[in-house]
């Protein structure tokens, strides 16, 4: 089954987007880019442009799902409010088109791609370039585009993975609660 995932990296000056096509269990980049909002001085005009552009991307590529990076909590409340509005506008465009939305924390996206929740934007971009075999000339100058593609790739990695309501405090706790699933192997000492 084929699926198209739209990734969004919300921003108030530069908003990134990236699209992945998933076919036969493998992900391939369709495109990535940015929505440049720096020419708009009015905050509401920015939001209107975000809605129009995200709607245009959805109309053009017909994604099955959208993965969006959740805003991180910073010290500047005004910046957080502006970022939340930009994210909400992109989400509204997806809702308007009936596209299911999945939100991922920046740390989860970095962890999914690099194994390190504190990875740099450059490390995430480098990993995406290797995983998706993206030529250097297609990487672009804005990390916002690769961050958006990373959100889509994180969602791709989460697809089809079973989830459980049971929480474990580590391997020992898992083993204790799942004795029927644990293989009973003899150690070398038990054989003697």
JSON list of C-alpha atoms in Angstrom, two decimals:
[
{"chain": "A", "resi": 1, "resn": "UNK", "atom": "CA", "xyz": [0.00, 0.00, 0.00]},
{"chain": "A", "resi": 2, "resn": "UNK", "atom": "CA", "xyz": [1.36, 3.41, -0.94]},
{"chain": "A", "resi": 3, "resn": "UNK", "atom": "CA", "xyz": [1.17, 6.37, 1.39]},
{"chain": "A", "resi": 4, "resn": "UNK", "atom": "CA", "xyz": [2.29, 9.99, 1.17]},
{"chain": "A", "resi": 5, "resn": "UNK", "atom": "CA", "xyz": [3.39, 11.74, 4.36]},
{"chain": "A", "resi": 6, "resn": "UNK", "atom": "CA", "xyz": [3.65, 15.52, 4.63]},
{"chain": "A", "resi": 7, "resn": "UNK", "atom": "CA", "xyz": [6.10, 16.75, 7.25]},
{"chain": "A", "resi": 8, "resn": "UNK", "atom": "CA", "xyz": [5.91, 20.29, 8.61]},
{"chain": "A", "resi": 9, "resn": "UNK", "atom": "CA", "xyz": [8.46, 22.21, 10.67]},
{"chain": "A", "resi": 10, "resn": "UNK", "atom": "CA", "xyz": [6.48, 25.21, 11.95]},
{"chain": "A", "resi": 11, "resn": "UNK", "atom": "CA", "xyz": [8.09, 28.59, 11.88]},
{"chain": "A", "resi": 12, "resn": "UNK", "atom": "CA", "xyz": [7.13, 32.25, 11.93]},
{"chain": "A", "resi": 13, "resn": "UNK", "atom": "CA", "xyz": [9.80, 33.39, 9.47]},
{"chain": "A", "resi": 14, "resn": "UNK", "atom": "CA", "xyz": [10.64, 30.18, 7.62]},
{"chain": "A", "resi": 15, "resn": "UNK", "atom": "CA", "xyz": [8.32, 27.15, 7.68]},
{"chain": "A", "resi": 16, "resn": "UNK", "atom": "CA", "xyz": [9.72, 23.90, 6.36]},
{"chain": "A", "resi": 17, "resn": "UNK", "atom": "CA", "xyz": [7.85, 21.16, 4.53]},
{"chain": "A", "resi": 18, "resn": "UNK", "atom": "CA", "xyz": [8.86, 17.77, 3.21]},
{"chain": "A", "resi": 19, "resn": "UNK", "atom": "CA", "xyz": [7.01, 14.96, 1.49]},
{"chain": "A", "resi": 20, "resn": "UNK", "atom": "CA", "xyz": [7.76, 11.25, 1.59]},
{"chain": "A", "resi": 21, "resn": "UNK", "atom": "CA", "xyz": [6.23, 8.49, -0.47]},
{"chain": "A", "resi": 22, "resn": "UNK", "atom": "CA", "xyz": [6.09, 5.14, 1.26]},
{"chain": "A", "resi": 23, "resn": "UNK", "atom": "CA", "xyz": [5.84, 2.18, -1.11]},
{"chain": "A", "resi": 24, "resn": "UNK", "atom": "CA", "xyz": [6.57, -1.48, -0.39]},
{"chain": "A", "resi": 25, "resn": "UNK", "atom": "CA", "xyz": [7.70, -0.55, 3.10]},
{"chain": "A", "resi": 26, "resn": "UNK", "atom": "CA", "xyz": [10.36, 1.89, 1.90]},
{"chain": "A", "resi": 27, "resn": "UNK", "atom": "CA", "xyz": [10.38, 5.68, 2.10]},
{"chain": "A", "resi": 28, "resn": "UNK", "atom": "CA", "xyz": [11.45, 7.94, -0.77]},
{"chain": "A", "resi": 29, "resn": "UNK", "atom": "CA", "xyz": [11.64, 11.72, -0.76]},
{"chain": "A", "resi": 30, "resn": "UNK", "atom": "CA", "xyz": [9.21, 13.43, -3.12]},
{"chain": "A", "resi": 31, "resn": "UNK", "atom": "CA", "xyz": [10.25, 17.00, -2.37]},
{"chain": "A", "resi": 32, "resn": "UNK", "atom": "CA", "xyz": [11.14, 19.42, 0.39]},
{"chain": "A", "resi": 33, "resn": "UNK", "atom": "CA", "xyz": [11.22, 23.17, 0.67]},
{"chain": "A", "resi": 34, "resn": "UNK", "atom": "CA", "xyz": [10.32, 26.21, 2.71]},
{"chain": "A", "resi": 35, "resn": "UNK", "atom": "CA", "xyz": [7.56, 28.74, 2.97]},
{"chain": "A", "resi": 36, "resn": "UNK", "atom": "CA", "xyz": [9.34, 32.08, 3.33]},
{"chain": "A", "resi": 37, "resn": "UNK", "atom": "CA", "xyz": [7.32, 34.40, 5.57]},
{"chain": "A", "resi": 38, "resn": "UNK", "atom": "CA", "xyz": [9.96, 37.09, 6.11]},
{"chain": "A", "resi": 39, "resn": "UNK", "atom": "CA", "xyz": [8.40, 39.51, 3.61]},
{"chain": "A", "resi": 40, "resn": "UNK", "atom": "CA", "xyz": [5.21, 39.78, 5.69]},
{"chain": "A", "resi": 41, "resn": "UNK", "atom": "CA", "xyz": [5.38, 42.30, 8.52]},
{"chain": "A", "resi": 42, "resn": "UNK", "atom": "CA", "xyz": [1.80, 41.65, 9.67]},
{"chain": "A", "resi": 43, "resn": "UNK", "atom": "CA", "xyz": [1.42, 38.51, 11.82]},
{"chain": "A", "resi": 44, "resn": "UNK", "atom": "CA", "xyz": [-2.07, 37.79, 10.48]},
{"chain": "A", "resi": 45, "resn": "UNK", "atom": "CA", "xyz": [-0.92, 38.05, 6.86]},
{"chain": "A", "resi": 46, "resn": "UNK", "atom": "CA", "xyz": [1.76, 35.46, 7.74]},
{"chain": "A", "resi": 47, "resn": "UNK", "atom": "CA", "xyz": [-0.90, 33.11, 9.09]},
{"chain": "A", "resi": 48, "resn": "UNK", "atom": "CA", "xyz": [-3.01, 33.60, 5.98]},
{"chain": "A", "resi": 49, "resn": "UNK", "atom": "CA", "xyz": [-0.01, 32.82, 3.77]},
{"chain": "A", "resi": 50, "resn": "UNK", "atom": "CA", "xyz": [0.76, 29.68, 5.81]},
{"chain": "A", "resi": 51, "resn": "UNK", "atom": "CA", "xyz": [-2.81, 28.47, 5.35]},
{"chain": "A", "resi": 52, "resn": "UNK", "atom": "CA", "xyz": [-2.74, 29.18, 1.59]},
{"chain": "A", "resi": 53, "resn": "UNK", "atom": "CA", "xyz": [0.65, 27.54, 1.02]},
{"chain": "A", "resi": 54, "resn": "UNK", "atom": "CA", "xyz": [-0.02, 24.43, 3.15]},
{"chain": "A", "resi": 55, "resn": "UNK", "atom": "CA", "xyz": [-3.40, 24.09, 1.42]},
{"chain": "A", "resi": 56, "resn": "UNK", "atom": "CA", "xyz": [-1.62, 24.34, -1.94]},
{"chain": "A", "resi": 57, "resn": "UNK", "atom": "CA", "xyz": [0.89, 21.65, -0.95]},
{"chain": "A", "resi": 58, "resn": "UNK", "atom": "CA", "xyz": [-1.94, 19.38, 0.24]},
{"chain": "A", "resi": 59, "resn": "UNK", "atom": "CA", "xyz": [-3.91, 19.98, -2.99]},
{"chain": "A", "resi": 60, "resn": "UNK", "atom": "CA", "xyz": [-0.81, 19.34, -5.08]},
{"chain": "A", "resi": 61, "resn": "UNK", "atom": "CA", "xyz": [0.48, 16.16, -3.42]},
{"chain": "A", "resi": 62, "resn": "UNK", "atom": "CA", "xyz": [-2.63, 14.74, -1.69]},
{"chain": "A", "resi": 63, "resn": "UNK", "atom": "CA", "xyz": [-0.85, 13.45, 1.44]},
{"chain": "A", "resi": 64, "resn": "UNK", "atom": "CA", "xyz": [-2.49, 10.66, 3.42]},
{"chain": "A", "resi": 65, "resn": "UNK", "atom": "CA", "xyz": [-1.12, 11.94, 6.73]},
{"chain": "A", "resi": 66, "resn": "UNK", "atom": "CA", "xyz": [0.72, 14.92, 8.17]},
{"chain": "A", "resi": 67, "resn": "UNK", "atom": "CA", "xyz": [3.52, 14.80, 10.73]},
{"chain": "A", "resi": 68, "resn": "UNK", "atom": "CA", "xyz": [4.26, 18.09, 12.45]},
{"chain": "A", "resi": 69, "resn": "UNK", "atom": "CA", "xyz": [6.96, 19.04, 14.89]},
{"chain": "A", "resi": 70, "resn": "UNK", "atom": "CA", "xyz": [5.57, 20.16, 18.24]},
{"chain": "A", "resi": 71, "resn": "UNK", "atom": "CA", "xyz": [6.81, 23.51, 19.48]},
{"chain": "A", "resi": 72, "resn": "UNK", "atom": "CA", "xyz": [9.53, 23.21, 22.10]},
{"chain": "A", "resi": 73, "resn": "UNK", "atom": "CA", "xyz": [9.12, 25.13, 25.31]},
{"chain": "A", "resi": 74, "resn": "UNK", "atom": "CA", "xyz": [11.40, 28.14, 25.35]},
{"chain": "A", "resi": 75, "resn": "UNK", "atom": "CA", "xyz": [11.86, 31.03, 27.71]},
{"chain": "A", "resi": 76, "resn": "UNK", "atom": "CA", "xyz": [10.27, 33.65, 25.44]},
{"chain": "A", "resi": 77, "resn": "UNK", "atom": "CA", "xyz": [6.49, 33.41, 25.84]},
{"chain": "A", "resi": 78, "resn": "UNK", "atom": "CA", "xyz": [5.79, 35.73, 22.88]},
{"chain": "A", "resi": 79, "resn": "UNK", "atom": "CA", "xyz": [7.89, 33.56, 20.55]},
{"chain": "A", "resi": 80, "resn": "UNK", "atom": "CA", "xyz": [6.07, 30.45, 21.78]},
{"chain": "A", "resi": 81, "resn": "UNK", "atom": "CA", "xyz": [2.70, 32.08, 21.15]},
{"chain": "A", "resi": 82, "resn": "UNK", "atom": "CA", "xyz": [3.67, 33.07, 17.60]},
{"chain": "A", "resi": 83, "resn": "UNK", "atom": "CA", "xyz": [5.08, 29.60, 16.88]},
{"chain": "A", "resi": 84, "resn": "UNK", "atom": "CA", "xyz": [1.94, 27.97, 18.28]},
{"chain": "A", "resi": 85, "resn": "UNK", "atom": "CA", "xyz": [-0.21, 30.09, 15.98]},
{"chain": "A", "resi": 86, "resn": "UNK", "atom": "CA", "xyz": [1.89, 29.10, 12.96]},
{"chain": "A", "resi": 87, "resn": "UNK", "atom": "CA", "xyz": [1.64, 25.42, 13.93]},
{"chain": "A", "resi": 88, "resn": "UNK", "atom": "CA", "xyz": [-2.11, 25.73, 14.53]},
{"chain": "A", "resi": 89, "resn": "UNK", "atom": "CA", "xyz": [-2.61, 27.32, 11.11]},
{"chain": "A", "resi": 90, "resn": "UNK", "atom": "CA", "xyz": [-0.79, 24.45, 9.37]},
{"chain": "A", "resi": 91, "resn": "UNK", "atom": "CA", "xyz": [-2.87, 21.98, 11.41]},
{"chain": "A", "resi": 92, "resn": "UNK", "atom": "CA", "xyz": [-6.06, 23.84, 10.44]},
{"chain": "A", "resi": 93, "resn": "UNK", "atom": "CA", "xyz": [-5.15, 23.48, 6.74]},
{"chain": "A", "resi": 94, "resn": "UNK", "atom": "CA", "xyz": [-4.73, 19.71, 7.23]},
{"chain": "A", "resi": 95, "resn": "UNK", "atom": "CA", "xyz": [-8.01, 19.45, 9.16]},
{"chain": "A", "resi": 96, "resn": "UNK", "atom": "CA", "xyz": [-9.76, 21.45, 6.42]},
{"chain": "A", "resi": 97, "resn": "UNK", "atom": "CA", "xyz": [-8.64, 18.75, 3.94]},
{"chain": "A", "resi": 98, "resn": "UNK", "atom": "CA", "xyz": [-9.36, 15.79, 6.24]},
{"chain": "A", "resi": 99, "resn": "UNK", "atom": "CA", "xyz": [-5.67, 14.88, 6.56]},
{"chain": "A", "resi": 100, "resn": "UNK", "atom": "CA", "xyz": [-4.89, 13.04, 9.84]},
{"chain": "A", "resi": 101, "resn": "UNK", "atom": "CA", "xyz": [-2.27, 14.81, 11.96]},
{"chain": "A", "resi": 102, "resn": "UNK", "atom": "CA", "xyz": [0.51, 13.32, 14.07]},
{"chain": "A", "resi": 103, "resn": "UNK", "atom": "CA", "xyz": [2.59, 15.54, 16.34]},
{"chain": "A", "resi": 104, "resn": "UNK", "atom": "CA", "xyz": [6.14, 14.69, 17.41]},
{"chain": "A", "resi": 105, "resn": "UNK", "atom": "CA", "xyz": [8.42, 16.40, 19.92]},
{"chain": "A", "resi": 106, "resn": "UNK", "atom": "CA", "xyz": [11.73, 17.61, 18.46]},
{"chain": "A", "resi": 107, "resn": "UNK", "atom": "CA", "xyz": [13.64, 15.24, 20.75]},
{"chain": "A", "resi": 108, "resn": "UNK", "atom": "CA", "xyz": [11.59, 12.24, 19.53]},
{"chain": "A", "resi": 109, "resn": "UNK", "atom": "CA", "xyz": [12.29, 13.13, 15.89]},
{"chain": "A", "resi": 110, "resn": "UNK", "atom": "CA", "xyz": [16.02, 13.47, 16.53]},
{"chain": "A", "resi": 111, "resn": "UNK", "atom": "CA", "xyz": [16.06, 10.21, 18.51]},
{"chain": "A", "resi": 112, "resn": "UNK", "atom": "CA", "xyz": [14.18, 8.33, 15.78]},
{"chain": "A", "resi": 113, "resn": "UNK", "atom": "CA", "xyz": [16.64, 9.44, 13.09]},
{"chain": "A", "resi": 114, "resn": "UNK", "atom": "CA", "xyz": [19.98, 9.55, 14.86]},
{"chain": "A", "resi": 115, "resn": "UNK", "atom": "CA", "xyz": [19.52, 7.66, 18.12]},
{"chain": "A", "resi": 116, "resn": "UNK", "atom": "CA", "xyz": [20.42, 10.89, 19.95]},
{"chain": "A", "resi": 117, "resn": "UNK", "atom": "CA", "xyz": [17.67, 13.21, 21.23]},
{"chain": "A", "resi": 118, "resn": "UNK", "atom": "CA", "xyz": [20.19, 16.04, 21.44]},
{"chain": "A", "resi": 119, "resn": "UNK", "atom": "CA", "xyz": [21.43, 15.72, 17.85]},
{"chain": "A", "resi": 120, "resn": "UNK", "atom": "CA", "xyz": [22.14, 18.89, 15.88]},
{"chain": "A", "resi": 121, "resn": "UNK", "atom": "CA", "xyz": [20.12, 19.97, 12.85]},
{"chain": "A", "resi": 122, "resn": "UNK", "atom": "CA", "xyz": [23.19, 19.14, 10.73]},
{"chain": "A", "resi": 123, "resn": "UNK", "atom": "CA", "xyz": [23.35, 15.59, 12.12]},
{"chain": "A", "resi": 124, "resn": "UNK", "atom": "CA", "xyz": [19.65, 15.06, 11.39]},
{"chain": "A", "resi": 125, "resn": "UNK", "atom": "CA", "xyz": [20.09, 16.43, 7.84]},
{"chain": "A", "resi": 126, "resn": "UNK", "atom": "CA", "xyz": [23.13, 14.21, 7.28]},
{"chain": "A", "resi": 127, "resn": "UNK", "atom": "CA", "xyz": [21.27, 11.11, 8.43]},
{"chain": "A", "resi": 128, "resn": "UNK", "atom": "CA", "xyz": [18.30, 11.93, 6.19]},
{"chain": "A", "resi": 129, "resn": "UNK", "atom": "CA", "xyz": [20.65, 12.44, 3.26]},
{"chain": "A", "resi": 130, "resn": "UNK", "atom": "CA", "xyz": [22.14, 8.97, 3.81]},
{"chain": "A", "resi": 131, "resn": "UNK", "atom": "CA", "xyz": [18.84, 7.19, 4.52]},
{"chain": "A", "resi": 132, "resn": "UNK", "atom": "CA", "xyz": [16.98, 8.71, 1.57]},
{"chain": "A", "resi": 133, "resn": "UNK", "atom": "CA", "xyz": [20.00, 8.99, -0.75]},
{"chain": "A", "resi": 134, "resn": "UNK", "atom": "CA", "xyz": [19.42, 12.71, -1.33]},
{"chain": "A", "resi": 135, "resn": "UNK", "atom": "CA", "xyz": [22.01, 14.33, -3.63]},
{"chain": "A", "resi": 136, "resn": "UNK", "atom": "CA", "xyz": [23.95, 17.29, -2.17]},
{"chain": "A", "resi": 137, "resn": "UNK", "atom": "CA", "xyz": [22.39, 19.74, -4.62]},
{"chain": "A", "resi": 138, "resn": "UNK", "atom": "CA", "xyz": [18.89, 18.87, -3.36]},
{"chain": "A", "resi": 139, "resn": "UNK", "atom": "CA", "xyz": [19.65, 19.43, 0.32]},
{"chain": "A", "resi": 140, "resn": "UNK", "atom": "CA", "xyz": [18.81, 23.15, 0.20]},
{"chain": "A", "resi": 141, "resn": "UNK", "atom": "CA", "xyz": [20.14, 25.97, 2.31]},
{"chain": "A", "resi": 142, "resn": "UNK", "atom": "CA", "xyz": [17.42, 25.95, 4.99]},
{"chain": "A", "resi": 143, "resn": "UNK", "atom": "CA", "xyz": [17.51, 23.34, 7.74]},
{"chain": "A", "resi": 144, "resn": "UNK", "atom": "CA", "xyz": [13.77, 23.96, 8.20]},
{"chain": "A", "resi": 145, "resn": "UNK", "atom": "CA", "xyz": [13.11, 21.82, 5.11]},
{"chain": "A", "resi": 146, "resn": "UNK", "atom": "CA", "xyz": [15.20, 18.91, 6.39]},
{"chain": "A", "resi": 147, "resn": "UNK", "atom": "CA", "xyz": [13.56, 19.26, 9.84]},
{"chain": "A", "resi": 148, "resn": "UNK", "atom": "CA", "xyz": [10.16, 18.92, 8.17]},
{"chain": "A", "resi": 149, "resn": "UNK", "atom": "CA", "xyz": [11.33, 15.90, 6.19]},
{"chain": "A", "resi": 150, "resn": "UNK", "atom": "CA", "xyz": [12.67, 14.46, 9.47]},
{"chain": "A", "resi": 151, "resn": "UNK", "atom": "CA", "xyz": [9.18, 14.79, 11.02]},
{"chain": "A", "resi": 152, "resn": "UNK", "atom": "CA", "xyz": [7.73, 12.84, 8.07]},
{"chain": "A", "resi": 153, "resn": "UNK", "atom": "CA", "xyz": [10.48, 10.21, 8.34]},
{"chain": "A", "resi": 154, "resn": "UNK", "atom": "CA", "xyz": [9.92, 9.88, 12.10]},
{"chain": "A", "resi": 155, "resn": "UNK", "atom": "CA", "xyz": [6.24, 9.19, 11.37]},
{"chain": "A", "resi": 156, "resn": "UNK", "atom": "CA", "xyz": [7.22, 6.64, 8.71]},
{"chain": "A", "resi": 157, "resn": "UNK", "atom": "CA", "xyz": [9.34, 4.85, 11.34]},
{"chain": "A", "resi": 158, "resn": "UNK", "atom": "CA", "xyz": [6.39, 4.84, 13.77]},
{"chain": "A", "resi": 159, "resn": "UNK", "atom": "CA", "xyz": [3.94, 3.37, 11.25]},
{"chain": "A", "resi": 160, "resn": "UNK", "atom": "CA", "xyz": [2.94, -0.21, 11.85]},
{"chain": "A", "resi": 161, "resn": "UNK", "atom": "CA", "xyz": [4.71, -0.45, 15.17]},
{"chain": "A", "resi": 162, "resn": "UNK", "atom": "CA", "xyz": [2.44, -1.97, 17.77]},
{"chain": "A", "resi": 163, "resn": "UNK", "atom": "CA", "xyz": [1.88, 0.09, 20.88]},
{"chain": "A", "resi": 164, "resn": "UNK", "atom": "CA", "xyz": [1.01, -1.16, 24.32]},
{"chain": "A", "resi": 165, "resn": "UNK", "atom": "CA", "xyz": [-0.79, 0.33, 27.26]},
{"chain": "A", "resi": 166, "resn": "UNK", "atom": "CA", "xyz": [1.55, -1.59, 29.54]},
{"chain": "A", "resi": 167, "resn": "UNK", "atom": "CA", "xyz": [4.51, 0.47, 30.74]},
{"chain": "A", "resi": 168, "resn": "UNK", "atom": "CA", "xyz": [7.81, -1.03, 31.85]},
{"chain": "A", "resi": 169, "resn": "UNK", "atom": "CA", "xyz": [10.51, 0.41, 34.09]},
{"chain": "A", "resi": 170, "resn": "UNK", "atom": "CA", "xyz": [13.31, -1.43, 32.26]},
{"chain": "A", "resi": 171, "resn": "UNK", "atom": "CA", "xyz": [14.30, -4.86, 30.97]},
{"chain": "A", "resi": 172, "resn": "UNK", "atom": "CA", "xyz": [14.05, -6.52, 34.37]},
{"chain": "A", "resi": 173, "resn": "UNK", "atom": "CA", "xyz": [10.46, -5.26, 34.77]},
{"chain": "A", "resi": 174, "resn": "UNK", "atom": "CA", "xyz": [9.61, -6.45, 31.22]},
{"chain": "A", "resi": 175, "resn": "UNK", "atom": "CA", "xyz": [11.04, -9.93, 31.92]},
{"chain": "A", "resi": 176, "resn": "UNK", "atom": "CA", "xyz": [9.17, -10.19, 35.23]},
{"chain": "A", "resi": 177, "resn": "UNK", "atom": "CA", "xyz": [5.85, -9.25, 33.59]},
{"chain": "A", "resi": 178, "resn": "UNK", "atom": "CA", "xyz": [6.37, -11.45, 30.50]},
{"chain": "A", "resi": 179, "resn": "UNK", "atom": "CA", "xyz": [7.67, -14.79, 31.73]},
{"chain": "A", "resi": 180, "resn": "UNK", "atom": "CA", "xyz": [5.74, -16.57, 28.96]},
{"chain": "A", "resi": 181, "resn": "UNK", "atom": "CA", "xyz": [7.71, -14.63, 26.31]},
{"chain": "A", "resi": 182, "resn": "UNK", "atom": "CA", "xyz": [11.16, -15.16, 27.77]},
{"chain": "A", "resi": 183, "resn": "UNK", "atom": "CA", "xyz": [13.28, -17.99, 26.46]},
{"chain": "A", "resi": 184, "resn": "UNK", "atom": "CA", "xyz": [14.69, -20.29, 29.12]},
{"chain": "A", "resi": 185, "resn": "UNK", "atom": "CA", "xyz": [18.28, -20.98, 28.09]},
{"chain": "A", "resi": 186, "resn": "UNK", "atom": "CA", "xyz": [20.74, -22.80, 30.23]},
{"chain": "A", "resi": 187, "resn": "UNK", "atom": "CA", "xyz": [23.93, -20.98, 31.05]},
{"chain": "A", "resi": 188, "resn": "UNK", "atom": "CA", "xyz": [27.32, -22.62, 30.72]},
{"chain": "A", "resi": 189, "resn": "UNK", "atom": "CA", "xyz": [27.45, -23.07, 34.49]},
{"chain": "A", "resi": 190, "resn": "UNK", "atom": "CA", "xyz": [24.07, -24.90, 34.51]},
{"chain": "A", "resi": 191, "resn": "UNK", "atom": "CA", "xyz": [25.30, -27.39, 31.87]},
{"chain": "A", "resi": 192, "resn": "UNK", "atom": "CA", "xyz": [28.21, -28.56, 34.01]}
]
